[in-house]
Amino acid sequence: MNLIGLGAPGVGKGTYTKLLSKRYKILHISTGDLCREEIKKGTQFGKKLAKEFLEKGILVPDDIITNMLKERLGKDDCKNGFILEGYPRNISQAKILEGMIKIDKVLNFVAPDEVITDRLSGRIICKSCGAIYHIKNVPPKEPGICDVCGGKLYQREDDRPESVKVRLKIYHEKTAPLIKYYKKKGLLADVDVSTPYEEYPKVLKEVDKILRIGV
Ligand code: ADP
């Protein structure tokens, strides 16, 4: 089963796509995480990604990000299926993806703007494993330390107000048109993620229904 998770920055798609990947035993692939891993390595390429694109909140060019994704999809662990997050980000990436692999369903995670703003402003993530927390809503057991791996938690450079504005603008201009695009193809399903994080099992069951798993 090959899935895509769509949604505005901060809506919770990273959190939910990770939970769903565990539930369905499929791989979680986030192109944002692929970029952050590259940056962590400290290579010239990683530095370029950070300075020219991620820190500013603007999109990495299609050819660069597509090559990174292709490399990841080429690995053996993708054979059972995957849930892809952060790609496609625009119509041209959607067309490239179509030429690469079959997609079974596109989950469009939705929540009101004020929920999104609150989620983004309090988000902290683990430097080592990428686990996602929220200062108020989903705090780690020990402040600043990841429950999963003991890594250090930090606020993403692009979660600061200036970059957030740019990311939301780009989302509305370039990524939101994908909703219509996939609706037309009969692949889209909305998933309401406005409920507090503790109620995540309800959301997962909702997705089971959409995918007709266990019903
Ligand atoms: P969010 O969805 O919260 O904005 P991501 O982690 O998905 O965060 O992406 C962070 C950044 O990584 C983006 O602002 C962009 O610079 C880069 N990026 C990730 N995926 C793509 C993509 N498919 N195309 C272009 N840039 C991307």
JSON list of C-alpha atoms and ligand atoms in Angstrom, two decimals:
[
{"chain": "A", "resi": 1, "resn": "MET", "atom": "CA", "xyz": [0.00, 0.00, 0.00]},
{"chain": "A", "resi": 2, "resn": "ASN", "atom": "CA", "xyz": [1.44, 3.33, -1.10]},
{"chain": "A", "resi": 3, "resn": "LEU", "atom": "CA", "xyz": [0.01, 6.41, 0.62]},
{"chain": "A", "resi": 4, "resn": "ILE", "atom": "CA", "xyz": [0.58, 10.16, 0.53]},
{"chain": "A", "resi": 5, "resn": "GLY", "atom": "CA", "xyz": [-0.06, 12.48, 3.47]},
{"chain": "A", "resi": 6, "resn": "LEU", "atom": "CA", "xyz": [-0.98, 16.03, 2.44]},
{"chain": "A", "resi": 7, "resn": "GLY", "atom": "CA", "xyz": [-1.60, 19.04, 4.66]},
{"chain": "A", "resi": 8, "resn": "ALA", "atom": "CA", "xyz": [-0.47, 22.50, 5.70]},
{"chain": "A", "resi": 9, "resn": "PRO", "atom": "CA", "xyz": [2.81, 22.92, 7.59]},
{"chain": "A", "resi": 10, "resn": "GLY", "atom": "CA", "xyz": [2.12, 22.26, 11.26]},
{"chain": "A", "resi": 11, "resn": "VAL", "atom": "CA", "xyz": [-1.21, 20.51, 10.79]},
{"chain": "A", "resi": 12, "resn": "GLY", "atom": "CA", "xyz": [0.21, 17.32, 12.33]},
{"chain": "A", "resi": 13, "resn": "LYS", "atom": "CA", "xyz": [0.92, 15.33, 9.20]},
{"chain": "A", "resi": 14, "resn": "GLY", "atom": "CA", "xyz": [4.39, 14.34, 10.40]},
{"chain": "A", "resi": 15, "resn": "THR", "atom": "CA", "xyz": [2.96, 12.98, 13.65]},
{"chain": "A", "resi": 16, "resn": "TYR", "atom": "CA", "xyz": [0.08, 11.13, 12.01]},
{"chain": "A", "resi": 17, "resn": "THR", "atom": "CA", "xyz": [2.01, 9.73, 9.08]},
{"chain": "A", "resi": 18, "resn": "LYS", "atom": "CA", "xyz": [4.53, 8.27, 11.54]},
{"chain": "A", "resi": 19, "resn": "LEU", "atom": "CA", "xyz": [1.74, 6.70, 13.62]},
{"chain": "A", "resi": 20, "resn": "LEU", "atom": "CA", "xyz": [0.13, 5.27, 10.48]},
{"chain": "A", "resi": 21, "resn": "SER", "atom": "CA", "xyz": [3.40, 3.84, 9.23]},
{"chain": "A", "resi": 22, "resn": "LYS", "atom": "CA", "xyz": [3.70, 1.84, 12.46]},
{"chain": "A", "resi": 23, "resn": "ARG", "atom": "CA", "xyz": [0.05, 0.79, 12.35]},
{"chain": "A", "resi": 24, "resn": "TYR", "atom": "CA", "xyz": [0.22, -0.55, 8.80]},
{"chain": "A", "resi": 25, "resn": "LYS", "atom": "CA", "xyz": [3.87, -1.65, 8.94]},
{"chain": "A", "resi": 26, "resn": "ILE", "atom": "CA", "xyz": [4.79, 0.48, 5.98]},
{"chain": "A", "resi": 27, "resn": "LEU", "atom": "CA", "xyz": [7.73, 2.80, 5.66]},
{"chain": "A", "resi": 28, "resn": "HIS", "atom": "CA", "xyz": [7.48, 6.47, 6.63]},
{"chain": "A", "resi": 29, "resn": "ILE", "atom": "CA", "xyz": [9.27, 8.71, 4.16]},
{"chain": "A", "resi": 30, "resn": "SER", "atom": "CA", "xyz": [9.43, 12.45, 4.75]},
{"chain": "A", "resi": 31, "resn": "THR", "atom": "CA", "xyz": [11.30, 14.57, 2.23]},
{"chain": "A", "resi": 32, "resn": "GLY", "atom": "CA", "xyz": [11.68, 17.23, 4.95]},
{"chain": "A", "resi": 33, "resn": "ASP", "atom": "CA", "xyz": [13.40, 14.63, 7.17]},
{"chain": "A", "resi": 34, "resn": "LEU", "atom": "CA", "xyz": [15.59, 13.55, 4.23]},
{"chain": "A", "resi": 35, "resn": "CYS", "atom": "CA", "xyz": [16.71, 17.18, 3.91]},
{"chain": "A", "resi": 36, "resn": "ARG", "atom": "CA", "xyz": [17.32, 17.55, 7.65]},
{"chain": "A", "resi": 37, "resn": "GLU", "atom": "CA", "xyz": [19.36, 14.31, 7.69]},
{"chain": "A", "resi": 38, "resn": "GLU", "atom": "CA", "xyz": [21.51, 15.66, 4.89]},
{"chain": "A", "resi": 39, "resn": "ILE", "atom": "CA", "xyz": [21.99, 18.92, 6.79]},
{"chain": "A", "resi": 40, "resn": "LYS", "atom": "CA", "xyz": [22.98, 17.03, 9.94]},
{"chain": "A", "resi": 41, "resn": "LYS", "atom": "CA", "xyz": [25.77, 15.29, 8.01]},
{"chain": "A", "resi": 42, "resn": "GLY", "atom": "CA", "xyz": [27.36, 18.71, 7.52]},
{"chain": "A", "resi": 43, "resn": "THR", "atom": "CA", "xyz": [28.27, 18.11, 3.84]},
{"chain": "A", "resi": 44, "resn": "GLN", "atom": "CA", "xyz": [28.58, 20.95, 1.30]},
{"chain": "A", "resi": 45, "resn": "PHE", "atom": "CA", "xyz": [25.29, 19.78, -0.16]},
{"chain": "A", "resi": 46, "resn": "GLY", "atom": "CA", "xyz": [23.65, 19.82, 3.29]},
{"chain": "A", "resi": 47, "resn": "LYS", "atom": "CA", "xyz": [24.91, 23.35, 3.93]},
{"chain": "A", "resi": 48, "resn": "LYS", "atom": "CA", "xyz": [23.51, 24.52, 0.61]},
{"chain": "A", "resi": 49, "resn": "LEU", "atom": "CA", "xyz": [20.11, 22.95, 1.38]},
{"chain": "A", "resi": 50, "resn": "ALA", "atom": "CA", "xyz": [19.96, 24.68, 4.76]},
{"chain": "A", "resi": 51, "resn": "LYS", "atom": "CA", "xyz": [21.13, 28.14, 3.73]},
{"chain": "A", "resi": 52, "resn": "GLU", "atom": "CA", "xyz": [19.41, 28.49, 0.38]},
{"chain": "A", "resi": 53, "resn": "PHE", "atom": "CA", "xyz": [16.12, 26.78, 1.07]},
{"chain": "A", "resi": 54, "resn": "LEU", "atom": "CA", "xyz": [15.13, 25.27, 4.41]},
{"chain": "A", "resi": 55, "resn": "GLU", "atom": "CA", "xyz": [16.11, 28.17, 6.68]},
{"chain": "A", "resi": 56, "resn": "LYS", "atom": "CA", "xyz": [14.21, 30.55, 4.42]},
{"chain": "A", "resi": 57, "resn": "GLY", "atom": "CA", "xyz": [11.18, 28.27, 4.26]},
{"chain": "A", "resi": 58, "resn": "ILE", "atom": "CA", "xyz": [11.25, 28.05, 0.47]},
{"chain": "A", "resi": 59, "resn": "LEU", "atom": "CA", "xyz": [10.99, 24.91, -1.65]},
{"chain": "A", "resi": 60, "resn": "VAL", "atom": "CA", "xyz": [14.04, 22.94, -2.74]},
{"chain": "A", "resi": 61, "resn": "PRO", "atom": "CA", "xyz": [14.11, 22.74, -6.59]},
{"chain": "A", "resi": 62, "resn": "ASP", "atom": "CA", "xyz": [12.13, 19.79, -8.01]},
{"chain": "A", "resi": 63, "resn": "ASP", "atom": "CA", "xyz": [15.13, 17.99, -9.53]},
{"chain": "A", "resi": 64, "resn": "ILE", "atom": "CA", "xyz": [17.17, 18.04, -6.31]},
{"chain": "A", "resi": 65, "resn": "ILE", "atom": "CA", "xyz": [14.36, 16.85, -4.04]},
{"chain": "A", "resi": 66, "resn": "THR", "atom": "CA", "xyz": [13.18, 14.27, -6.59]},
{"chain": "A", "resi": 67, "resn": "ASN", "atom": "CA", "xyz": [16.67, 12.75, -6.76]},
{"chain": "A", "resi": 68, "resn": "MET", "atom": "CA", "xyz": [16.73, 12.47, -2.97]},
{"chain": "A", "resi": 69, "resn": "LEU", "atom": "CA", "xyz": [13.34, 10.76, -3.00]},
{"chain": "A", "resi": 70, "resn": "LYS", "atom": "CA", "xyz": [14.28, 8.40, -5.86]},
{"chain": "A", "resi": 71, "resn": "GLU", "atom": "CA", "xyz": [17.32, 7.29, -3.96]},
{"chain": "A", "resi": 72, "resn": "ARG", "atom": "CA", "xyz": [15.18, 6.54, -0.89]},
{"chain": "A", "resi": 73, "resn": "LEU", "atom": "CA", "xyz": [12.48, 4.70, -2.87]},
{"chain": "A", "resi": 74, "resn": "GLY", "atom": "CA", "xyz": [15.17, 2.58, -4.47]},
{"chain": "A", "resi": 75, "resn": "LYS", "atom": "CA", "xyz": [16.02, 0.91, -1.14]},
{"chain": "A", "resi": 76, "resn": "ASP", "atom": "CA", "xyz": [14.66, -2.56, -0.37]},
{"chain": "A", "resi": 77, "resn": "ASP", "atom": "CA", "xyz": [12.64, -1.56, 2.71]},
{"chain": "A", "resi": 78, "resn": "CYS", "atom": "CA", "xyz": [10.10, 0.30, 0.54]},
{"chain": "A", "resi": 79, "resn": "LYS", "atom": "CA", "xyz": [8.79, -2.86, -1.07]},
{"chain": "A", "resi": 80, "resn": "ASN", "atom": "CA", "xyz": [5.90, -3.39, 1.41]},
{"chain": "A", "resi": 81, "resn": "GLY", "atom": "CA", "xyz": [4.64, 0.08, 0.77]},
{"chain": "A", "resi": 82, "resn": "PHE", "atom": "CA", "xyz": [5.12, 3.51, 2.27]},
{"chain": "A", "resi": 83, "resn": "ILE", "atom": "CA", "xyz": [3.48, 6.64, 3.49]},
{"chain": "A", "resi": 84, "resn": "LEU", "atom": "CA", "xyz": [5.05, 9.65, 1.86]},
{"chain": "A", "resi": 85, "resn": "GLU", "atom": "CA", "xyz": [5.00, 13.02, 3.58]},
{"chain": "A", "resi": 86, "resn": "GLY", "atom": "CA", "xyz": [6.17, 16.35, 2.18]},
{"chain": "A", "resi": 87, "resn": "TYR", "atom": "CA", "xyz": [6.20, 15.16, -1.43]},
{"chain": "A", "resi": 88, "resn": "PRO", "atom": "CA", "xyz": [4.60, 16.10, -3.79]},
{"chain": "A", "resi": 89, "resn": "ARG", "atom": "CA", "xyz": [4.67, 19.79, -2.91]},
{"chain": "A", "resi": 90, "resn": "ASN", "atom": "CA", "xyz": [3.37, 21.06, -6.24]},
{"chain": "A", "resi": 91, "resn": "ILE", "atom": "CA", "xyz": [1.64, 19.77, -9.37]},
{"chain": "A", "resi": 92, "resn": "SER", "atom": "CA", "xyz": [4.87, 19.14, -11.27]},
{"chain": "A", "resi": 93, "resn": "GLN", "atom": "CA", "xyz": [6.17, 16.89, -8.45]},
{"chain": "A", "resi": 94, "resn": "ALA", "atom": "CA", "xyz": [2.83, 15.04, -8.49]},
{"chain": "A", "resi": 95, "resn": "LYS", "atom": "CA", "xyz": [3.31, 14.32, -12.19]},
{"chain": "A", "resi": 96, "resn": "ILE", "atom": "CA", "xyz": [6.90, 13.17, -11.64]},
{"chain": "A", "resi": 97, "resn": "LEU", "atom": "CA", "xyz": [5.72, 10.84, -8.86]},
{"chain": "A", "resi": 98, "resn": "GLU", "atom": "CA", "xyz": [3.02, 9.37, -11.08]},
{"chain": "A", "resi": 99, "resn": "GLY", "atom": "CA", "xyz": [5.69, 8.35, -13.54]},
{"chain": "A", "resi": 100, "resn": "MET", "atom": "CA", "xyz": [7.64, 6.65, -10.77]},
{"chain": "A", "resi": 101, "resn": "ILE", "atom": "CA", "xyz": [5.15, 4.65, -8.70]},
{"chain": "A", "resi": 102, "resn": "LYS", "atom": "CA", "xyz": [1.46, 3.84, -8.13]},
{"chain": "A", "resi": 103, "resn": "ILE", "atom": "CA", "xyz": [-0.29, 5.71, -5.34]},
{"chain": "A", "resi": 104, "resn": "ASP", "atom": "CA", "xyz": [-3.31, 4.03, -3.66]},
{"chain": "A", "resi": 105, "resn": "LYS", "atom": "CA", "xyz": [-4.67, 6.87, -1.54]},
{"chain": "A", "resi": 106, "resn": "VAL", "atom": "CA", "xyz": [-3.95, 10.48, -0.63]},
{"chain": "A", "resi": 107, "resn": "LEU", "atom": "CA", "xyz": [-4.82, 11.47, 2.94]},
{"chain": "A", "resi": 108, "resn": "ASN", "atom": "CA", "xyz": [-5.46, 15.18, 3.31]},
{"chain": "A", "resi": 109, "resn": "PHE", "atom": "CA", "xyz": [-4.97, 16.15, 6.97]},
{"chain": "A", "resi": 110, "resn": "VAL", "atom": "CA", "xyz": [-7.14, 19.14, 7.91]},
{"chain": "A", "resi": 111, "resn": "ALA", "atom": "CA", "xyz": [-7.51, 21.43, 10.92]},
{"chain": "A", "resi": 112, "resn": "PRO", "atom": "CA", "xyz": [-8.56, 25.08, 11.42]},
{"chain": "A", "resi": 113, "resn": "ASP", "atom": "CA", "xyz": [-5.90, 27.81, 11.05]},
{"chain": "A", "resi": 114, "resn": "GLU", "atom": "CA", "xyz": [-5.75, 28.61, 14.78]},
{"chain": "A", "resi": 115, "resn": "VAL", "atom": "CA", "xyz": [-4.99, 24.95, 15.59]},
{"chain": "A", "resi": 116, "resn": "ILE", "atom": "CA", "xyz": [-2.21, 24.93, 12.96]},
{"chain": "A", "resi": 117, "resn": "THR", "atom": "CA", "xyz": [-0.63, 28.14, 14.29]},
{"chain": "A", "resi": 118, "resn": "ASP", "atom": "CA", "xyz": [-0.66, 26.80, 17.85]},
{"chain": "A", "resi": 119, "resn": "ARG", "atom": "CA", "xyz": [0.87, 23.47, 16.76]},
{"chain": "A", "resi": 120, "resn": "LEU", "atom": "CA", "xyz": [3.64, 25.19, 14.80]},
{"chain": "A", "resi": 121, "resn": "SER", "atom": "CA", "xyz": [4.58, 27.72, 17.45]},
{"chain": "A", "resi": 122, "resn": "GLY", "atom": "CA", "xyz": [5.07, 25.06, 20.15]},
{"chain": "A", "resi": 123, "resn": "ARG", "atom": "CA", "xyz": [6.65, 22.33, 18.05]},
{"chain": "A", "resi": 124, "resn": "ILE", "atom": "CA", "xyz": [10.00, 20.89, 19.12]},
{"chain": "A", "resi": 125, "resn": "ILE", "atom": "CA", "xyz": [11.72, 17.96, 17.44]},
{"chain": "A", "resi": 126, "resn": "CYS", "atom": "CA", "xyz": [14.53, 15.56, 18.24]},
{"chain": "A", "resi": 127, "resn": "LYS", "atom": "CA", "xyz": [17.86, 16.34, 16.64]},
{"chain": "A", "resi": 128, "resn": "SER", "atom": "CA", "xyz": [18.77, 12.65, 16.50]},
{"chain": "A", "resi": 129, "resn": "CYS", "atom": "CA", "xyz": [15.62, 10.73, 15.52]},
{"chain": "A", "resi": 130, "resn": "GLY", "atom": "CA", "xyz": [13.19, 13.41, 14.34]},
{"chain": "A", "resi": 131, "resn": "ALA", "atom": "CA", "xyz": [10.44, 12.54, 16.89]},
{"chain": "A", "resi": 132, "resn": "ILE", "atom": "CA", "xyz": [7.93, 15.39, 17.19]},
{"chain": "A", "resi": 133, "resn": "TYR", "atom": "CA", "xyz": [6.74, 17.02, 20.45]},
{"chain": "A", "resi": 134, "resn": "HIS", "atom": "CA", "xyz": [4.83, 20.12, 21.47]},
{"chain": "A", "resi": 135, "resn": "ILE", "atom": "CA", "xyz": [5.87, 22.28, 24.42]},
{"chain": "A", "resi": 136, "resn": "LYS", "atom": "CA", "xyz": [2.32, 22.33, 25.85]},
{"chain": "A", "resi": 137, "resn": "ASN", "atom": "CA", "xyz": [0.26, 19.70, 24.06]},
{"chain": "A", "resi": 138, "resn": "VAL", "atom": "CA", "xyz": [2.68, 16.78, 23.76]},
{"chain": "A", "resi": 139, "resn": "PRO", "atom": "CA", "xyz": [5.56, 17.52, 26.14]},
{"chain": "A", "resi": 140, "resn": "PRO", "atom": "CA", "xyz": [8.47, 15.10, 26.54]},
{"chain": "A", "resi": 141, "resn": "LYS", "atom": "CA", "xyz": [8.79, 13.39, 29.95]},
{"chain": "A", "resi": 142, "resn": "GLU", "atom": "CA", "xyz": [11.98, 15.36, 30.64]},
{"chain": "A", "resi": 143, "resn": "PRO", "atom": "CA", "xyz": [12.18, 18.90, 29.24]},
{"chain": "A", "resi": 144, "resn": "GLY", "atom": "CA", "xyz": [14.47, 19.17, 26.22]},
{"chain": "A", "resi": 145, "resn": "ILE", "atom": "CA", "xyz": [15.13, 15.40, 25.98]},
{"chain": "A", "resi": 146, "resn": "CYS", "atom": "CA", "xyz": [13.61, 12.93, 23.54]},
{"chain": "A", "resi": 147, "resn": "ASP", "atom": "CA", "xyz": [11.54, 10.11, 25.17]},
{"chain": "A", "resi": 148, "resn": "VAL", "atom": "CA", "xyz": [12.40, 7.74, 22.33]},
{"chain": "A", "resi": 149, "resn": "CYS", "atom": "CA", "xyz": [16.18, 8.04, 21.99]},
{"chain": "A", "resi": 150, "resn": "GLY", "atom": "CA", "xyz": [17.42, 10.52, 24.63]},
{"chain": "A", "resi": 151, "resn": "GLY", "atom": "CA", "xyz": [18.42, 13.00, 21.89]},
{"chain": "A", "resi": 152, "resn": "LYS", "atom": "CA", "xyz": [18.30, 16.78, 22.25]},
{"chain": "A", "resi": 153, "resn": "LEU", "atom": "CA", "xyz": [15.07, 18.59, 21.35]},
{"chain": "A", "resi": 154, "resn": "TYR", "atom": "CA", "xyz": [15.14, 21.84, 19.39]},
{"chain": "A", "resi": 155, "resn": "GLN", "atom": "CA", "xyz": [12.89, 24.27, 17.56]},
{"chain": "A", "resi": 156, "resn": "ARG", "atom": "CA", "xyz": [13.29, 24.01, 13.80]},
{"chain": "A", "resi": 157, "resn": "GLU", "atom": "CA", "xyz": [14.92, 27.05, 12.23]},
{"chain": "A", "resi": 158, "resn": "ASP", "atom": "CA", "xyz": [11.93, 27.32, 9.88]},
{"chain": "A", "resi": 159, "resn": "ASP", "atom": "CA", "xyz": [9.36, 27.19, 12.71]},
{"chain": "A", "resi": 160, "resn": "ARG", "atom": "CA", "xyz": [10.23, 30.77, 13.62]},
{"chain": "A", "resi": 161, "resn": "PRO", "atom": "CA", "xyz": [7.51, 33.28, 12.71]},
{"chain": "A", "resi": 162, "resn": "GLU", "atom": "CA", "xyz": [9.27, 34.75, 9.62]},
{"chain": "A", "resi": 163, "resn": "SER", "atom": "CA", "xyz": [9.75, 31.40, 7.89]},
{"chain": "A", "resi": 164, "resn": "VAL", "atom": "CA", "xyz": [6.34, 30.14, 8.99]},
{"chain": "A", "resi": 165, "resn": "LYS", "atom": "CA", "xyz": [4.69, 33.01, 7.08]},
{"chain": "A", "resi": 166, "resn": "VAL", "atom": "CA", "xyz": [6.62, 32.11, 3.92]},
{"chain": "A", "resi": 167, "resn": "ARG", "atom": "CA", "xyz": [5.85, 28.38, 4.27]},
{"chain": "A", "resi": 168, "resn": "LEU", "atom": "CA", "xyz": [2.12, 28.98, 4.69]},
{"chain": "A", "resi": 169, "resn": "LYS", "atom": "CA", "xyz": [2.07, 31.27, 1.66]},
{"chain": "A", "resi": 170, "resn": "ILE", "atom": "CA", "xyz": [3.91, 28.67, -0.46]},
{"chain": "A", "resi": 171, "resn": "TYR", "atom": "CA", "xyz": [1.58, 25.96, 0.83]},
{"chain": "A", "resi": 172, "resn": "HIS", "atom": "CA", "xyz": [-1.51, 27.89, -0.30]},
{"chain": "A", "resi": 173, "resn": "GLU", "atom": "CA", "xyz": [-0.04, 28.83, -3.67]},
{"chain": "A", "resi": 174, "resn": "LYS", "atom": "CA", "xyz": [1.72, 25.62, -4.68]},
{"chain": "A", "resi": 175, "resn": "THR", "atom": "CA", "xyz": [0.70, 22.68, -2.51]},
{"chain": "A", "resi": 176, "resn": "ALA", "atom": "CA", "xyz": [-3.01, 23.26, -1.82]},
{"chain": "A", "resi": 177, "resn": "PRO", "atom": "CA", "xyz": [-3.87, 22.89, -5.57]},
{"chain": "A", "resi": 178, "resn": "LEU", "atom": "CA", "xyz": [-2.89, 19.22, -5.13]},
{"chain": "A", "resi": 179, "resn": "ILE", "atom": "CA", "xyz": [-6.11, 18.71, -3.15]},
{"chain": "A", "resi": 180, "resn": "LYS", "atom": "CA", "xyz": [-8.21, 19.39, -6.25]},
{"chain": "A", "resi": 181, "resn": "TYR", "atom": "CA", "xyz": [-5.77, 17.46, -8.41]},
{"chain": "A", "resi": 182, "resn": "TYR", "atom": "CA", "xyz": [-6.05, 14.25, -6.38]},
{"chain": "A", "resi": 183, "resn": "LYS", "atom": "CA", "xyz": [-9.80, 14.72, -5.81]},
{"chain": "A", "resi": 184, "resn": "LYS", "atom": "CA", "xyz": [-10.30, 14.66, -9.58]},
{"chain": "A", "resi": 185, "resn": "LYS", "atom": "CA", "xyz": [-8.35, 11.43, -9.74]},
{"chain": "A", "resi": 186, "resn": "GLY", "atom": "CA", "xyz": [-10.61, 9.93, -7.05]},
{"chain": "A", "resi": 187, "resn": "LEU", "atom": "CA", "xyz": [-7.68, 9.37, -4.69]},
{"chain": "A", "resi": 188, "resn": "LEU", "atom": "CA", "xyz": [-8.30, 12.01, -2.02]},
{"chain": "A", "resi": 189, "resn": "ALA", "atom": "CA", "xyz": [-9.77, 11.54, 1.46]},
{"chain": "A", "resi": 190, "resn": "ASP", "atom": "CA", "xyz": [-9.96, 14.27, 4.11]},
{"chain": "A", "resi": 191, "resn": "VAL", "atom": "CA", "xyz": [-8.84, 13.34, 7.63]},
{"chain": "A", "resi": 192, "resn": "ASP", "atom": "CA", "xyz": [-9.93, 15.71, 10.42]},
{"chain": "A", "resi": 193, "resn": "VAL", "atom": "CA", "xyz": [-6.99, 16.14, 12.81]},
{"chain": "A", "resi": 194, "resn": "SER", "atom": "CA", "xyz": [-8.35, 19.07, 14.80]},
{"chain": "A", "resi": 195, "resn": "THR", "atom": "CA", "xyz": [-8.86, 16.94, 17.93]},
{"chain": "A", "resi": 196, "resn": "PRO", "atom": "CA", "xyz": [-6.22, 17.07, 20.70]},
{"chain": "A", "resi": 197, "resn": "TYR", "atom": "CA", "xyz": [-3.28, 14.71, 20.31]},
{"chain": "A", "resi": 198, "resn": "GLU", "atom": "CA", "xyz": [-4.46, 12.34, 23.11]},
{"chain": "A", "resi": 199, "resn": "GLU", "atom": "CA", "xyz": [-7.39, 11.42, 20.91]},
{"chain": "A", "resi": 200, "resn": "TYR", "atom": "CA", "xyz": [-5.16, 10.15, 18.12]},
{"chain": "A", "resi": 201, "resn": "PRO", "atom": "CA", "xyz": [-6.61, 6.57, 18.22]},
{"chain": "A", "resi": 202, "resn": "LYS", "atom": "CA", "xyz": [-9.89, 8.01, 16.88]},
{"chain": "A", "resi": 203, "resn": "VAL", "atom": "CA", "xyz": [-8.06, 9.55, 13.94]},
{"chain": "A", "resi": 204, "resn": "LEU", "atom": "CA", "xyz": [-6.26, 6.27, 13.21]},
{"chain": "A", "resi": 205, "resn": "LYS", "atom": "CA", "xyz": [-9.59, 4.39, 13.21]},
{"chain": "A", "resi": 206, "resn": "GLU", "atom": "CA", "xyz": [-10.99, 6.98, 10.84]},
{"chain": "A", "resi": 207, "resn": "VAL", "atom": "CA", "xyz": [-8.11, 6.26, 8.46]},
{"chain": "A", "resi": 208, "resn": "ASP", "atom": "CA", "xyz": [-8.74, 2.48, 8.82]},
{"chain": "A", "resi": 209, "resn": "LYS", "atom": "CA", "xyz": [-12.27, 3.14, 7.57]},
{"chain": "A", "resi": 210, "resn": "ILE", "atom": "CA", "xyz": [-11.04, 5.24, 4.65]},
{"chain": "A", "resi": 211, "resn": "LEU", "atom": "CA", "xyz": [-8.65, 2.46, 3.64]},
{"chain": "A", "resi": 212, "resn": "ARG", "atom": "CA", "xyz": [-11.21, -0.25, 4.46]},
{"chain": "A", "resi": 213, "resn": "ILE", "atom": "CA", "xyz": [-8.83, -1.92, 6.86]},
{"chain": "A", "resi": 214, "resn": "GLY", "atom": "CA", "xyz": [-10.52, -4.25, 9.37]},
{"chain": "A", "resi": 215, "resn": "VAL", "atom": "CA", "xyz": [-14.07, -3.11, 8.47]},
{"chain": "B", "resi": 1, "resn": "ADP", "atom": "P1", "xyz": [6.51, 21.41, 6.73]},
{"chain": "B", "resi": 1, "resn": "ADP", "atom": "O1", "xyz": [5.56, 20.59, 5.94]},
{"chain": "B", "resi": 1, "resn": "ADP", "atom": "O2", "xyz": [6.16, 21.47, 8.17]},
{"chain": "B", "resi": 1, "resn": "ADP", "atom": "O3", "xyz": [6.78, 22.77, 6.14]},
{"chain": "B", "resi": 1, "resn": "ADP", "atom": "P2", "xyz": [8.78, 19.68, 5.94]},
{"chain": "B", "resi": 1, "resn": "ADP", "atom": "O4", "xyz": [9.65, 19.05, 6.95]},
{"chain": "B", "resi": 1, "resn": "ADP", "atom": "O5", "xyz": [7.91, 18.83, 5.10]},
{"chain": "B", "resi": 1, "resn": "ADP", "atom": "O6", "xyz": [7.95, 20.78, 6.75]},
{"chain": "B", "resi": 1, "resn": "ADP", "atom": "O7", "xyz": [9.67, 20.57, 4.93]},
{"chain": "B", "resi": 1, "resn": "ADP", "atom": "C1", "xyz": [10.65, 21.47, 5.39]},
{"chain": "B", "resi": 1, "resn": "ADP", "atom": "C2", "xyz": [11.36, 22.08, 4.20]},
{"chain": "B", "resi": 1, "resn": "ADP", "atom": "O8", "xyz": [12.03, 21.06, 3.43]},
{"chain": "B", "resi": 1, "resn": "ADP", "atom": "C3", "xyz": [10.50, 22.81, 3.19]},
{"chain": "B", "resi": 1, "resn": "ADP", "atom": "O9", "xyz": [10.20, 24.13, 3.58]},
{"chain": "B", "resi": 1, "resn": "ADP", "atom": "C4", "xyz": [11.39, 22.74, 1.93]},
{"chain": "B", "resi": 1, "resn": "ADP", "atom": "O10", "xyz": [12.43, 23.69, 1.99]},
{"chain": "B", "resi": 1, "resn": "ADP", "atom": "C5", "xyz": [12.01, 21.37, 2.03]},
{"chain": "B", "resi": 1, "resn": "ADP", "atom": "N1", "xyz": [11.20, 20.35, 1.32]},
{"chain": "B", "resi": 1, "resn": "ADP", "atom": "C6", "xyz": [10.68, 19.20, 1.86]},
{"chain": "B", "resi": 1, "resn": "ADP", "atom": "N2", "xyz": [10.01, 18.49, 0.94]},
{"chain": "B", "resi": 1, "resn": "ADP", "atom": "C7", "xyz": [10.09, 19.19, -0.22]},
{"chain": "B", "resi": 1, "resn": "ADP", "atom": "C8", "xyz": [9.59, 18.99, -1.55]},
{"chain": "B", "resi": 1, "resn": "ADP", "atom": "N3", "xyz": [8.84, 17.92, -1.87]},
{"chain": "B", "resi": 1, "resn": "ADP", "atom": "N4", "xyz": [9.88, 19.92, -2.48]},
{"chain": "B", "resi": 1, "resn": "ADP", "atom": "C9", "xyz": [10.61, 20.99, -2.21]},
{"chain": "B", "resi": 1, "resn": "ADP", "atom": "N5", "xyz": [11.09, 21.27, -0.98]},
{"chain": "B", "resi": 1, "resn": "ADP", "atom": "C10", "xyz": [10.85, 20.37, 0.01]}
]
